[in-house]
Short mmCIF file of C-alpha atoms in Angstrom, two decimals:
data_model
loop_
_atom_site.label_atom_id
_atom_site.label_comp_id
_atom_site.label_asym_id
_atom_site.label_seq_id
_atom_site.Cartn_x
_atom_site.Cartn_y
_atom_site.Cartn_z
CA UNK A 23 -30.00 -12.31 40.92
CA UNK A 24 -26.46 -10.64 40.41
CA UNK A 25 -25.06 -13.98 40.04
CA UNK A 26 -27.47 -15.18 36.79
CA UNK A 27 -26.94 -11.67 35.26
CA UNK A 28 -22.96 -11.77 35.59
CA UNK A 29 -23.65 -16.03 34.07
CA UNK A 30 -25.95 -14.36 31.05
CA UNK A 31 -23.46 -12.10 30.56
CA UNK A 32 -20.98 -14.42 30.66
CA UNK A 33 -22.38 -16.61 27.75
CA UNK A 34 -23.20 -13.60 25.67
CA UNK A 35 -19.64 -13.17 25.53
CA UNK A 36 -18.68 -16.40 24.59
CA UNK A 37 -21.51 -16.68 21.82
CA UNK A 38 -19.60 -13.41 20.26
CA UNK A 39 -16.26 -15.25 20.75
CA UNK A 40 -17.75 -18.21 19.03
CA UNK A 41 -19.66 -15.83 16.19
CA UNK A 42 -15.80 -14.11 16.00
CA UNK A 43 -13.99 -17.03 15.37
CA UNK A 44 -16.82 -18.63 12.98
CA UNK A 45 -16.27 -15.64 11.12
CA UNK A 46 -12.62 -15.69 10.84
CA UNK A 47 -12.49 -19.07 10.42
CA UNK A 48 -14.82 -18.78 7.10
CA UNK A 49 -12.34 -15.94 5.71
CA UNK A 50 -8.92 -18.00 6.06
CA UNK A 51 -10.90 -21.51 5.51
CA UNK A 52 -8.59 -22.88 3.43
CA UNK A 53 -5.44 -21.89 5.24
CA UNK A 54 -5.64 -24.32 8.40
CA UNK A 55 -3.61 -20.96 9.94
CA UNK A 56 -3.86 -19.62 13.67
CA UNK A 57 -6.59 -16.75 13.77
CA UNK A 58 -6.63 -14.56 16.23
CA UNK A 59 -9.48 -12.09 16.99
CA UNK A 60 -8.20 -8.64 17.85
CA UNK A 61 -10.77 -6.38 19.52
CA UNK A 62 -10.25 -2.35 19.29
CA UNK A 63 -8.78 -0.05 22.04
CA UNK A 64 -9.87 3.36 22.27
CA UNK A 65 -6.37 4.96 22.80
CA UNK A 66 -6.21 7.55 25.23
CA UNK A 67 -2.28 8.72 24.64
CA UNK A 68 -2.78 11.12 21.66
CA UNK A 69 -2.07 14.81 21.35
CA UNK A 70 0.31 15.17 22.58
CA UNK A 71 2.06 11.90 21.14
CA UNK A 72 4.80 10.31 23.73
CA UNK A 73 7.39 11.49 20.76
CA UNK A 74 6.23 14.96 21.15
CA UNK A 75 6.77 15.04 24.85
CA UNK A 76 10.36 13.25 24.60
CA UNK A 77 11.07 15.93 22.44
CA UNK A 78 10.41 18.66 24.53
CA UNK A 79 12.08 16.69 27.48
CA UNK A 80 15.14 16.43 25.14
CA UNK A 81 14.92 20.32 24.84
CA UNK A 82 14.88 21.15 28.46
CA UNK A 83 17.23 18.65 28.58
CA UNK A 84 15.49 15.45 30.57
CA UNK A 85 16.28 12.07 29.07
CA UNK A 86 14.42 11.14 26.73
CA UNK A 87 11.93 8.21 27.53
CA UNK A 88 11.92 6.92 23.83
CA UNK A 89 15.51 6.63 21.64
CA UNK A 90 14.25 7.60 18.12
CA UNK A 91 16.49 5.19 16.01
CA UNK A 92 18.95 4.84 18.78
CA UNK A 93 20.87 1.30 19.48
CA UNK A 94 20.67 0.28 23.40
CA UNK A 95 24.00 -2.37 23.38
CA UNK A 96 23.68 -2.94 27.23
CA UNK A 97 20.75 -4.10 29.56
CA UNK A 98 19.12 -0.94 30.89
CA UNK A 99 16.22 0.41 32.22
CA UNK A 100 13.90 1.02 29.04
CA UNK A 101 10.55 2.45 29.63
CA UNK A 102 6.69 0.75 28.45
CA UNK A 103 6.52 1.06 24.97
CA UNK A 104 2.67 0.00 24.86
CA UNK A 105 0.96 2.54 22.38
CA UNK A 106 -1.85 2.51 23.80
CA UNK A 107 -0.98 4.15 27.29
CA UNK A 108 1.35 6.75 28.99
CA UNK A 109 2.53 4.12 30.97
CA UNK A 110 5.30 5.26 33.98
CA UNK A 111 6.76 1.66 34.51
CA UNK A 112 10.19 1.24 33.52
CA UNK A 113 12.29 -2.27 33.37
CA UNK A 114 14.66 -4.44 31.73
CA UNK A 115 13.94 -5.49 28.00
CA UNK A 116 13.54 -9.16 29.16
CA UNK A 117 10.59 -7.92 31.26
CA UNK A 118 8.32 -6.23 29.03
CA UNK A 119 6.68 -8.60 27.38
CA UNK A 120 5.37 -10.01 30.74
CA UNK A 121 4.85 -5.66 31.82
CA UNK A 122 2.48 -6.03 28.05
CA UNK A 123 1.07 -9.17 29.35
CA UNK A 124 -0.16 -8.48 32.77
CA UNK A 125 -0.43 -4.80 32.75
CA UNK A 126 -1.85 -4.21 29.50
CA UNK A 127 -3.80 -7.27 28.72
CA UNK A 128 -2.00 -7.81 25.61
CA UNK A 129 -2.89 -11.07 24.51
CA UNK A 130 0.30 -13.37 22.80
CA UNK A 131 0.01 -15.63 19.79
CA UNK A 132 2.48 -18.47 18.98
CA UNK A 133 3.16 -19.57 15.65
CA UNK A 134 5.40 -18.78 12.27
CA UNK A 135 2.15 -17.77 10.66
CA UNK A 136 -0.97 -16.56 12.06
CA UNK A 137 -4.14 -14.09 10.76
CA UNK A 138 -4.98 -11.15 12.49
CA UNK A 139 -8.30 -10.51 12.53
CA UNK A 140 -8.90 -6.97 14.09
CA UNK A 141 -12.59 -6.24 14.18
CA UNK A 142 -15.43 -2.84 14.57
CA UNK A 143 -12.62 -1.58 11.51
CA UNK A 144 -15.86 1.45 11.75
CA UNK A 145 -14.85 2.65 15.30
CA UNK A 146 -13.60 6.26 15.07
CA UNK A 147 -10.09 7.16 14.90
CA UNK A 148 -8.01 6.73 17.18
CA UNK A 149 -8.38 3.14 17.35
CA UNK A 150 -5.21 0.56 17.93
CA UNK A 151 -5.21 -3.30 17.11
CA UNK A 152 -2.67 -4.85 19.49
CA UNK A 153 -1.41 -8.44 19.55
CA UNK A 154 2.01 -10.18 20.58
CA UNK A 155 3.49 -12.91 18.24
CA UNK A 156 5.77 -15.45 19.83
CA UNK A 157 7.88 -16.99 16.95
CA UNK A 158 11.50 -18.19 16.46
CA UNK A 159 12.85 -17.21 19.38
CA UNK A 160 11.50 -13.36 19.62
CA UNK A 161 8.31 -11.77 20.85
CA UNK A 162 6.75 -9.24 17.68
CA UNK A 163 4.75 -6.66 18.48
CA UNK A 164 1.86 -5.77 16.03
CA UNK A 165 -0.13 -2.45 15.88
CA UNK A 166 -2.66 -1.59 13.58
CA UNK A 167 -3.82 1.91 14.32
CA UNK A 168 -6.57 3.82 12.80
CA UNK A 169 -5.68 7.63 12.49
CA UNK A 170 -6.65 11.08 10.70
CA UNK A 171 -3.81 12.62 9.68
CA UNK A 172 -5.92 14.83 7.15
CA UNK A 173 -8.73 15.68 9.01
CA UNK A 174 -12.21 13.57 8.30
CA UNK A 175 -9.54 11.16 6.14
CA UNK A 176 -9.03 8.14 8.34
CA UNK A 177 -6.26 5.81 7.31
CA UNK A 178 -4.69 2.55 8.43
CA UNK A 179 -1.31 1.82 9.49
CA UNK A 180 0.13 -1.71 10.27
CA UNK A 181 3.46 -2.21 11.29
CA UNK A 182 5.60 -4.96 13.72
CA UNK A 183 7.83 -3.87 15.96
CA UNK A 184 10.43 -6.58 17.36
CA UNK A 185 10.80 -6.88 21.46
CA UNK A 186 14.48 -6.41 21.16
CA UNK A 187 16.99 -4.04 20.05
CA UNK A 188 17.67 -2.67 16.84
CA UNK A 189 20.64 -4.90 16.05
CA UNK A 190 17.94 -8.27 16.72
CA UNK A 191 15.63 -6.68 14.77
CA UNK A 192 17.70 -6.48 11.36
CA UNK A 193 17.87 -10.52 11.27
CA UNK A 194 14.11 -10.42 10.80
CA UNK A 195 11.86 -9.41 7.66
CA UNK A 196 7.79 -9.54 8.50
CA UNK A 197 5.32 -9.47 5.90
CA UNK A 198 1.55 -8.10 6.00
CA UNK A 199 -1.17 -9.75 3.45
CA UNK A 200 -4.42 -8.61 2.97
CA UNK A 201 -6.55 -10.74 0.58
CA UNK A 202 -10.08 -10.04 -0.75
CA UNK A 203 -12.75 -9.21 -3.67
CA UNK A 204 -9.89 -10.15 -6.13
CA UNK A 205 -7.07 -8.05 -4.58
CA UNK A 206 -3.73 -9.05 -2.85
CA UNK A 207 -1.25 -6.39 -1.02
CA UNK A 208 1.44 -8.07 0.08
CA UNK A 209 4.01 -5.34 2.78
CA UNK A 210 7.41 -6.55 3.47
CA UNK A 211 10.24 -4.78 5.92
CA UNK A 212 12.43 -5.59 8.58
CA UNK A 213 10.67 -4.48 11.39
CA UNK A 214 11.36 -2.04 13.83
CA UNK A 215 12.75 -2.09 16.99
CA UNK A 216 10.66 -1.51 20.13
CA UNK A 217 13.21 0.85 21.72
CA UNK A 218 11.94 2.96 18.75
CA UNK A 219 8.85 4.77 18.67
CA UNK A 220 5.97 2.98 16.95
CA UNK A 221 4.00 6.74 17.00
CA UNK A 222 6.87 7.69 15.01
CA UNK A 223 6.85 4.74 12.43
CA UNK A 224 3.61 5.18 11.64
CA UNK A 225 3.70 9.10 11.61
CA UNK A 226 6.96 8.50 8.54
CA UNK A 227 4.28 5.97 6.98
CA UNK A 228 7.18 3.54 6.83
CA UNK A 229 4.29 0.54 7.47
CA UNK A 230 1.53 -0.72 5.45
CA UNK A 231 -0.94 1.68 4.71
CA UNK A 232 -4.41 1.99 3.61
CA UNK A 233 -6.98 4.42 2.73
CA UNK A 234 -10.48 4.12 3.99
CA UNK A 235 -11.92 2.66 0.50
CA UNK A 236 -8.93 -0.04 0.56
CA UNK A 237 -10.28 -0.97 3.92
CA UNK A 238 -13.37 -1.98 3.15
CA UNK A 239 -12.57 -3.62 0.12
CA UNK A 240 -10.66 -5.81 1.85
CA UNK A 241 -13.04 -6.37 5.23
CA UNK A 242 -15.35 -8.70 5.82
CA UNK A 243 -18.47 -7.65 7.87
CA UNK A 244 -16.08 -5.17 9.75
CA UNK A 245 -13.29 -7.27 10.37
CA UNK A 246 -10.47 -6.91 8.54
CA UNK A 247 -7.82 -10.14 8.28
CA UNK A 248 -4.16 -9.49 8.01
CA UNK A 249 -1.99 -12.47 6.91
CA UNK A 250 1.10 -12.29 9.42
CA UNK A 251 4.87 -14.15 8.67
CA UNK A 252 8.16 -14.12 9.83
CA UNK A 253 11.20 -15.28 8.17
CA UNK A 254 15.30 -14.68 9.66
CA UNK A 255 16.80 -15.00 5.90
CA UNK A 256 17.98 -11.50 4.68
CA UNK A 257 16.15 -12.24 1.34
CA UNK A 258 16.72 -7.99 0.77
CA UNK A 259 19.99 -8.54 -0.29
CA UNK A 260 18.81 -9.35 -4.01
CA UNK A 261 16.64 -6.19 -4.15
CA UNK A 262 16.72 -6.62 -7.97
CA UNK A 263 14.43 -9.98 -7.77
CA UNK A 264 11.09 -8.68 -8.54
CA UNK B 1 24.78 26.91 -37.51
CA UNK B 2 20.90 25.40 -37.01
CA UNK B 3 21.79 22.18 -38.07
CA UNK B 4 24.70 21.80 -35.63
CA UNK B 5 22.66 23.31 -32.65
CA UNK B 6 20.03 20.61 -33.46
CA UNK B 7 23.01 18.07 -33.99
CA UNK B 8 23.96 18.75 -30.09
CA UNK B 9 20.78 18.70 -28.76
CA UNK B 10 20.45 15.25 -30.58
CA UNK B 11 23.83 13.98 -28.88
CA UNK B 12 22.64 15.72 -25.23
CA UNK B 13 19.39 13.61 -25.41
CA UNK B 14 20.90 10.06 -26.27
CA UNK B 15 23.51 10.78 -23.37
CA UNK B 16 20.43 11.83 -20.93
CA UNK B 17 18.23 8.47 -22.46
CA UNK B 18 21.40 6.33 -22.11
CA UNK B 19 22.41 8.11 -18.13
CA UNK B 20 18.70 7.09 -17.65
CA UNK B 21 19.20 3.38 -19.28
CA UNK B 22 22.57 2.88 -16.86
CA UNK B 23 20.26 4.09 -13.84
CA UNK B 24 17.58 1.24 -14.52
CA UNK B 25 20.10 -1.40 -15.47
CA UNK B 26 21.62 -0.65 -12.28
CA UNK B 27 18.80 -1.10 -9.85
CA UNK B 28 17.64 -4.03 -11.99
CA UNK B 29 20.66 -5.65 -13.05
CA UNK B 30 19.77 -9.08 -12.10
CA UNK B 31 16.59 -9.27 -12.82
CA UNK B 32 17.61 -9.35 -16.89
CA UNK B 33 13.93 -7.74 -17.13
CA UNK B 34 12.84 -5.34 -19.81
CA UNK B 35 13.41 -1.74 -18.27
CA UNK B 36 11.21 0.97 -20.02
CA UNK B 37 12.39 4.81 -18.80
CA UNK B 38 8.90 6.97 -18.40
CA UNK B 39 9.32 10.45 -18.72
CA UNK B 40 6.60 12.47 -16.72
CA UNK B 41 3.99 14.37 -18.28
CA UNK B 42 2.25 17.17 -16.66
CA UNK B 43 -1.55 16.65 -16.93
CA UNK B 44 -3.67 19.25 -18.57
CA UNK B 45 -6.71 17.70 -18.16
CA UNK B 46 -7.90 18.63 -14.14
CA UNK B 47 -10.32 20.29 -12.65
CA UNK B 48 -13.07 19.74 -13.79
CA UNK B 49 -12.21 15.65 -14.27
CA UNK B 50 -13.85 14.23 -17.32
CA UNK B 51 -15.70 11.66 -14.64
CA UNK B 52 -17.61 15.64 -13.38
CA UNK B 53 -17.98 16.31 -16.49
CA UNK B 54 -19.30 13.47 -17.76
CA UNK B 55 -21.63 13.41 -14.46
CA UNK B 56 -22.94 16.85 -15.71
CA UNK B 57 -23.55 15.70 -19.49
CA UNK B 58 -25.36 13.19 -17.90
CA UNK B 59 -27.80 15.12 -15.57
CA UNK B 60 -28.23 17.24 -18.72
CA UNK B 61 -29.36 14.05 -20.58
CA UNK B 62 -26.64 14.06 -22.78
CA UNK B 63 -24.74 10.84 -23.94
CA UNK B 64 -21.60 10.65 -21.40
CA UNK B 65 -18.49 9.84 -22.83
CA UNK B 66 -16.75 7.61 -20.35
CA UNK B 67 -18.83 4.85 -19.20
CA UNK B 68 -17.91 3.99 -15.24
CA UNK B 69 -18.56 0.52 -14.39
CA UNK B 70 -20.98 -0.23 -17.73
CA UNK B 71 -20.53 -3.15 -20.09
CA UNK B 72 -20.03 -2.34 -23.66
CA UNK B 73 -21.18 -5.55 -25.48
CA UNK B 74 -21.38 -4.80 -29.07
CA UNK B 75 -18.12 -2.87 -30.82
CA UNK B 76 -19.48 0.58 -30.70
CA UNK B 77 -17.30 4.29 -30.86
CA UNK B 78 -16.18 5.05 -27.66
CA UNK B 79 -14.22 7.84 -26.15
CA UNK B 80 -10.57 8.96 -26.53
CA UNK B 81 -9.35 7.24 -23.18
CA UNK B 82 -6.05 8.98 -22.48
CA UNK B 83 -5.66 10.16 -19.28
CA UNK B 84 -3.81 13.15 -20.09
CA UNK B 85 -5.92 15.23 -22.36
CA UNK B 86 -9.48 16.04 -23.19
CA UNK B 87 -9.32 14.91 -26.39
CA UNK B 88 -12.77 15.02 -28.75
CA UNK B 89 -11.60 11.57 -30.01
CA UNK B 90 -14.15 9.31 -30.89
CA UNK B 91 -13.59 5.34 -32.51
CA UNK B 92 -14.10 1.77 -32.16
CA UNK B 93 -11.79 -0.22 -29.05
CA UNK B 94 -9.64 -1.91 -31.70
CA UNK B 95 -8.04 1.32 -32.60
CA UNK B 96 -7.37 3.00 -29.16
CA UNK B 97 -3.98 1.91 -29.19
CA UNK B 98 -3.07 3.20 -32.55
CA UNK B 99 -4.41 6.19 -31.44
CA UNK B 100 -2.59 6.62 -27.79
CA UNK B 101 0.32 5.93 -29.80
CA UNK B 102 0.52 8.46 -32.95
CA UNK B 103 -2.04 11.03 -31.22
CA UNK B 104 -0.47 11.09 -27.65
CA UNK B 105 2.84 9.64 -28.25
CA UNK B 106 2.15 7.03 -25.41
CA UNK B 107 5.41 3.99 -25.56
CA UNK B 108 4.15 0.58 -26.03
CA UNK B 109 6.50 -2.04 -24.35
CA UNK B 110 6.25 -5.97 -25.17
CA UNK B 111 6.88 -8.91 -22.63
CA UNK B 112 4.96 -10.91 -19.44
CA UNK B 113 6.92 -8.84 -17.24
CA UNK B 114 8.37 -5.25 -17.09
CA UNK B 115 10.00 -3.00 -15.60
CA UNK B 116 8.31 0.65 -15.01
CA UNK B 117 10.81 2.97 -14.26
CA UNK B 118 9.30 6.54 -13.94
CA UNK B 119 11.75 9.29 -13.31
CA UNK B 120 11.42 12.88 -12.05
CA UNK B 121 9.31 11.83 -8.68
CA UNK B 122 9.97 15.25 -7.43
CA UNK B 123 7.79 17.42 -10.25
CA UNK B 124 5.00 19.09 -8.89
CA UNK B 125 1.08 17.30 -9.09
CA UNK B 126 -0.76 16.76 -11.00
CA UNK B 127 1.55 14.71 -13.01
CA UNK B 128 0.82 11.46 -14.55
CA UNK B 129 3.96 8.84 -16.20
CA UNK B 130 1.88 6.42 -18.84
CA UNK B 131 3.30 3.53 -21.08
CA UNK B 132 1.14 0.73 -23.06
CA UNK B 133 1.96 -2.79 -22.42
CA UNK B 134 1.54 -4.96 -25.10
CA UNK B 135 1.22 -8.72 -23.39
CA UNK B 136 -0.86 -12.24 -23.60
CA UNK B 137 -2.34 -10.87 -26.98
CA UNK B 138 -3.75 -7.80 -25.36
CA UNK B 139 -2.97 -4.06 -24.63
CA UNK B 140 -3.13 -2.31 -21.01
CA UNK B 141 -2.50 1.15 -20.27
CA UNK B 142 -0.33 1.69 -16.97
CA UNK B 143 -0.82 5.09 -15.58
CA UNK B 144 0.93 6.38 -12.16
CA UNK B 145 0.11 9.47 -11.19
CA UNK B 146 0.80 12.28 -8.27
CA UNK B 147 -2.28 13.98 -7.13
CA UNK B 148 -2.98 15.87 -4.12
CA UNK B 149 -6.39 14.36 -2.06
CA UNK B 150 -5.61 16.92 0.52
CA UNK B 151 -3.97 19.90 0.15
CA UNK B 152 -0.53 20.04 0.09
CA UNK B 153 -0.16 16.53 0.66
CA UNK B 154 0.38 14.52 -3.06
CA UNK B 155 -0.10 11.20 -3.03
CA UNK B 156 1.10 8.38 -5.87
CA UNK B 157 -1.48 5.85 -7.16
CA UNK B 158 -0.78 3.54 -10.03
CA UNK B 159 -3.49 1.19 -11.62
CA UNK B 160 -3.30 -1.04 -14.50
CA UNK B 161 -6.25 -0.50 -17.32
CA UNK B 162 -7.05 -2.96 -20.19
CA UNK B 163 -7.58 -2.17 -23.62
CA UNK B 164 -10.66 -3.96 -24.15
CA UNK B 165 -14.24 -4.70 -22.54
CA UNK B 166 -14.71 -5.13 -18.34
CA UNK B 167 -15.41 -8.91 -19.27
CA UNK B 168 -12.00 -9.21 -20.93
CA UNK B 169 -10.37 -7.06 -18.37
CA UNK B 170 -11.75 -9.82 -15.62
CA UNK B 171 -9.39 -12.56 -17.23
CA UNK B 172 -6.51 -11.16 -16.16
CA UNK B 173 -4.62 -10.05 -13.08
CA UNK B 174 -1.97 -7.68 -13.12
CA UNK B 175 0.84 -7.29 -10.12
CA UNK B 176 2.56 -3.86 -9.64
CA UNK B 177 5.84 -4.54 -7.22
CA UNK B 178 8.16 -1.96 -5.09
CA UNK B 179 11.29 -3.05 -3.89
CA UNK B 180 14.20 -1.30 -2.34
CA UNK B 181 15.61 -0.52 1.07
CA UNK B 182 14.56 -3.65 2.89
CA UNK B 183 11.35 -2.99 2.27
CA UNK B 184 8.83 -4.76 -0.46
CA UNK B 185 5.44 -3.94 -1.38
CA UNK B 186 3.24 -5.79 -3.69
CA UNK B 187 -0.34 -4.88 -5.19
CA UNK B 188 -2.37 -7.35 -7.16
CA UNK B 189 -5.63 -6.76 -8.77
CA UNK B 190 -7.85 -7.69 -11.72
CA UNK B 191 -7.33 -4.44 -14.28
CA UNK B 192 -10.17 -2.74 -14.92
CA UNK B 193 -11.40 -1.77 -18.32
CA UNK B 194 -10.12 1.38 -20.13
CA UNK B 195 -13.70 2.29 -21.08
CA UNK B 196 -13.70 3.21 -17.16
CA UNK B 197 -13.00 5.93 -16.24
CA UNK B 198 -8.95 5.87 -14.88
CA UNK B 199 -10.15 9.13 -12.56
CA UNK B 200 -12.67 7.36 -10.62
CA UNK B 201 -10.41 4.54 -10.55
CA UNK B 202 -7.76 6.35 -8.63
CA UNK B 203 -10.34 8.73 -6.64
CA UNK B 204 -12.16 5.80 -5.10
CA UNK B 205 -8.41 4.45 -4.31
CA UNK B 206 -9.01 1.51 -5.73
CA UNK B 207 -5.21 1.03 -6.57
CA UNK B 208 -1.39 0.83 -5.38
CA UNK B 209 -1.33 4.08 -3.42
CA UNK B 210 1.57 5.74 -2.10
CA UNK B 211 2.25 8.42 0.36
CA UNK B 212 5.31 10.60 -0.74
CA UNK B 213 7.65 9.11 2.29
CA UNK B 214 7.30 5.38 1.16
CA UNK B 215 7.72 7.02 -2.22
CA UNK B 216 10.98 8.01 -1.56
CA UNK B 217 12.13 4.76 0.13
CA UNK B 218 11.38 3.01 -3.15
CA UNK B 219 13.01 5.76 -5.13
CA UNK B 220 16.33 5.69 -6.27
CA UNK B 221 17.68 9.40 -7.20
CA UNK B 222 14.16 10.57 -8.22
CA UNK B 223 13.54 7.36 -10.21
CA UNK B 224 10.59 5.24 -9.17
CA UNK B 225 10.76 1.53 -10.58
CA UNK B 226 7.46 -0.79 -10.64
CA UNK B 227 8.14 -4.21 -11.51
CA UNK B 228 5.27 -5.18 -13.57
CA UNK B 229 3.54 -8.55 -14.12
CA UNK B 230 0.55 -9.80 -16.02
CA UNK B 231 -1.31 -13.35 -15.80
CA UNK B 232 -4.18 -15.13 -16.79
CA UNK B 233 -4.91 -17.41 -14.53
CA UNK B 234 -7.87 -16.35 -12.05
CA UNK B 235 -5.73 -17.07 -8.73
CA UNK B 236 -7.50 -15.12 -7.05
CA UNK B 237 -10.21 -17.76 -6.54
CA UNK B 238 -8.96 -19.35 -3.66
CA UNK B 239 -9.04 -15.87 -1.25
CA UNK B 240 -8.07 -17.71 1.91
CA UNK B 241 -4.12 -18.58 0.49
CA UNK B 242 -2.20 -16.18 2.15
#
């Protein structure tokens, strides 16, 4: 009996796979581009944020577990920087993606351009989007988190963090797209490193962000489909080109 | 003695208009793009918005004077639609412009594409920086303005209004563009029509919205500069190009 429940169950799942991917697939039908469904995680490492406790660890003097804009030049020890969990694992840079992988269940895309298709955009903040994205050489790391920093004002934040240190990082730009009901916003940066904390990216609003209203203009059924690429050239130099 | 006081404060204000001239032609200096320098002014029109007020005239059964989201087939007298003041205006669409311009002093620039560059970002909200663009045989009205959502907190949101009916406004799409400090962000819309109301516009978010950090990354010594763009072509047909 346990056996045909865990096989119904098992096919309901795939039939909302199948339903997922229809519906991504309609959105970005024209683009022949890698879409990848992104299901919500309830995060359970807020208040106090990881920054807010490596603060306090600086103050009483402990090192810190996360270098704010800091530059790591040798291998070390660095510690998880999933945002979803406290996480007490520490290991060498080359490692984490395969901590993400196994640990977290992070799931890892290849590809120069792929769609991001995070889904239930309704669920109540906090909420984060993860994914991995393998591409020219580098593992990415994006996060789109729903938060209230204004009480009963939910906003989104996207940003891509690079599995590497800063230095790697600034021979990358990344660029968000969101595309819908007659509206384009385009976000372009060099991203971040992941020795840096993502809590603290998204608390400066240096990343793409959206209002609730902006949201759902640009979601589809509750799904929301961010346009994802990643060039090397440093086409910032000519910041007068508009 | 009058006449030479005057004659200095004459010679201070050409220096000031040509310090603020330099500035642009330095951030934009090879982009050989029309720069337009946008003084702020400081709204005196708030709380209550026209939009309430109009919502009230309504309930009353009184004609409201700024139609949101209603067609206006026929050329008929319509409202004073500056953003600024509550002005008892009242005249046909065709001569909105020549109003803005000789009533409210509001700059009208020519050319596809322009440069917005809106200076004193630090002033207190509300505070609004408005220019006319005069492009593809038609008139738009380019407001930015700072306004606090939440207390304490201002905001930036800049939206692009034609001069002219919603089913004019939906031939066009306009493109408001940020770029500085390795970062680049783009917002692309179809403008709505000035007999909207530009308040509900920018309430319901519906716009390039900024939060005062990114503000500052795009600012260049209190200067804020928005390249500007406006087509006709309906591109935004094929929503799955990203």
């Amino acid at each position: 009996m346990l056996f045909f429940t865990q096989c119904f169950g098992a096919v309901l799942d795939l039939i909302h796979l199948r339903f997922q991917h229809y519906k991504a697939k309609r959105v970005f039908s024209a683009a022949g581009q890698l879409v990848c469904v992104v299901n919500p995680t309830h995060s359970l490492k807020y208040a106090p944020t990881r920054c807010a406790a490596v603060q306090a660890s600086t103050e009483q003097g402990i090192l810190p577990p996360c270098h704010h804009h800091e530059v790591v030049h040798d291998p070390q020890l660095v510690p998880c920087t999933c945002p979803l969990f406290s996480c007490p694992w520490e290991g060498h840079l080359e490692v984490v993606v395969s901590h993400l992988r196994q640990t977290h269940r992070i799931n890892i895309l290849q590809g120069a351009e792929i769609v991001f298709l995070a889904t239930d955009m309704h669920l109540p903040a906090p909420t984060d989007w993860i994914i991995m994205h393998s591409c020219l050489g580098h593992q990415f790391l994006l996060v789109l988190r729903k938060q209230e920093k204004h009480e009963g004002h939910p906003q989104f934040f996207a940003t891509m963090m690079l599995i590497g240190t800063p230095t790697q990082a600034n021979n990358f730009t990344y660029r968000l797209e969101l595309n819908r009901n007659q509206r384009r916003l385009k976000w372009e940066a060099t991203p971040r490193s992941i020795l840096e904390c993502v809590d603290s990216v998204i608390s400066d609003g240096d990343c793409l962000v959206l209002n609730t209203s902006l949201a759902q203009l640009f979601s589809d059924n509750g799904s929301l489909a961010i346009g994802i690429a990643i060039t090397t050239s440093k086409v910032h130099s000519s910041e007068a080109e508009m």
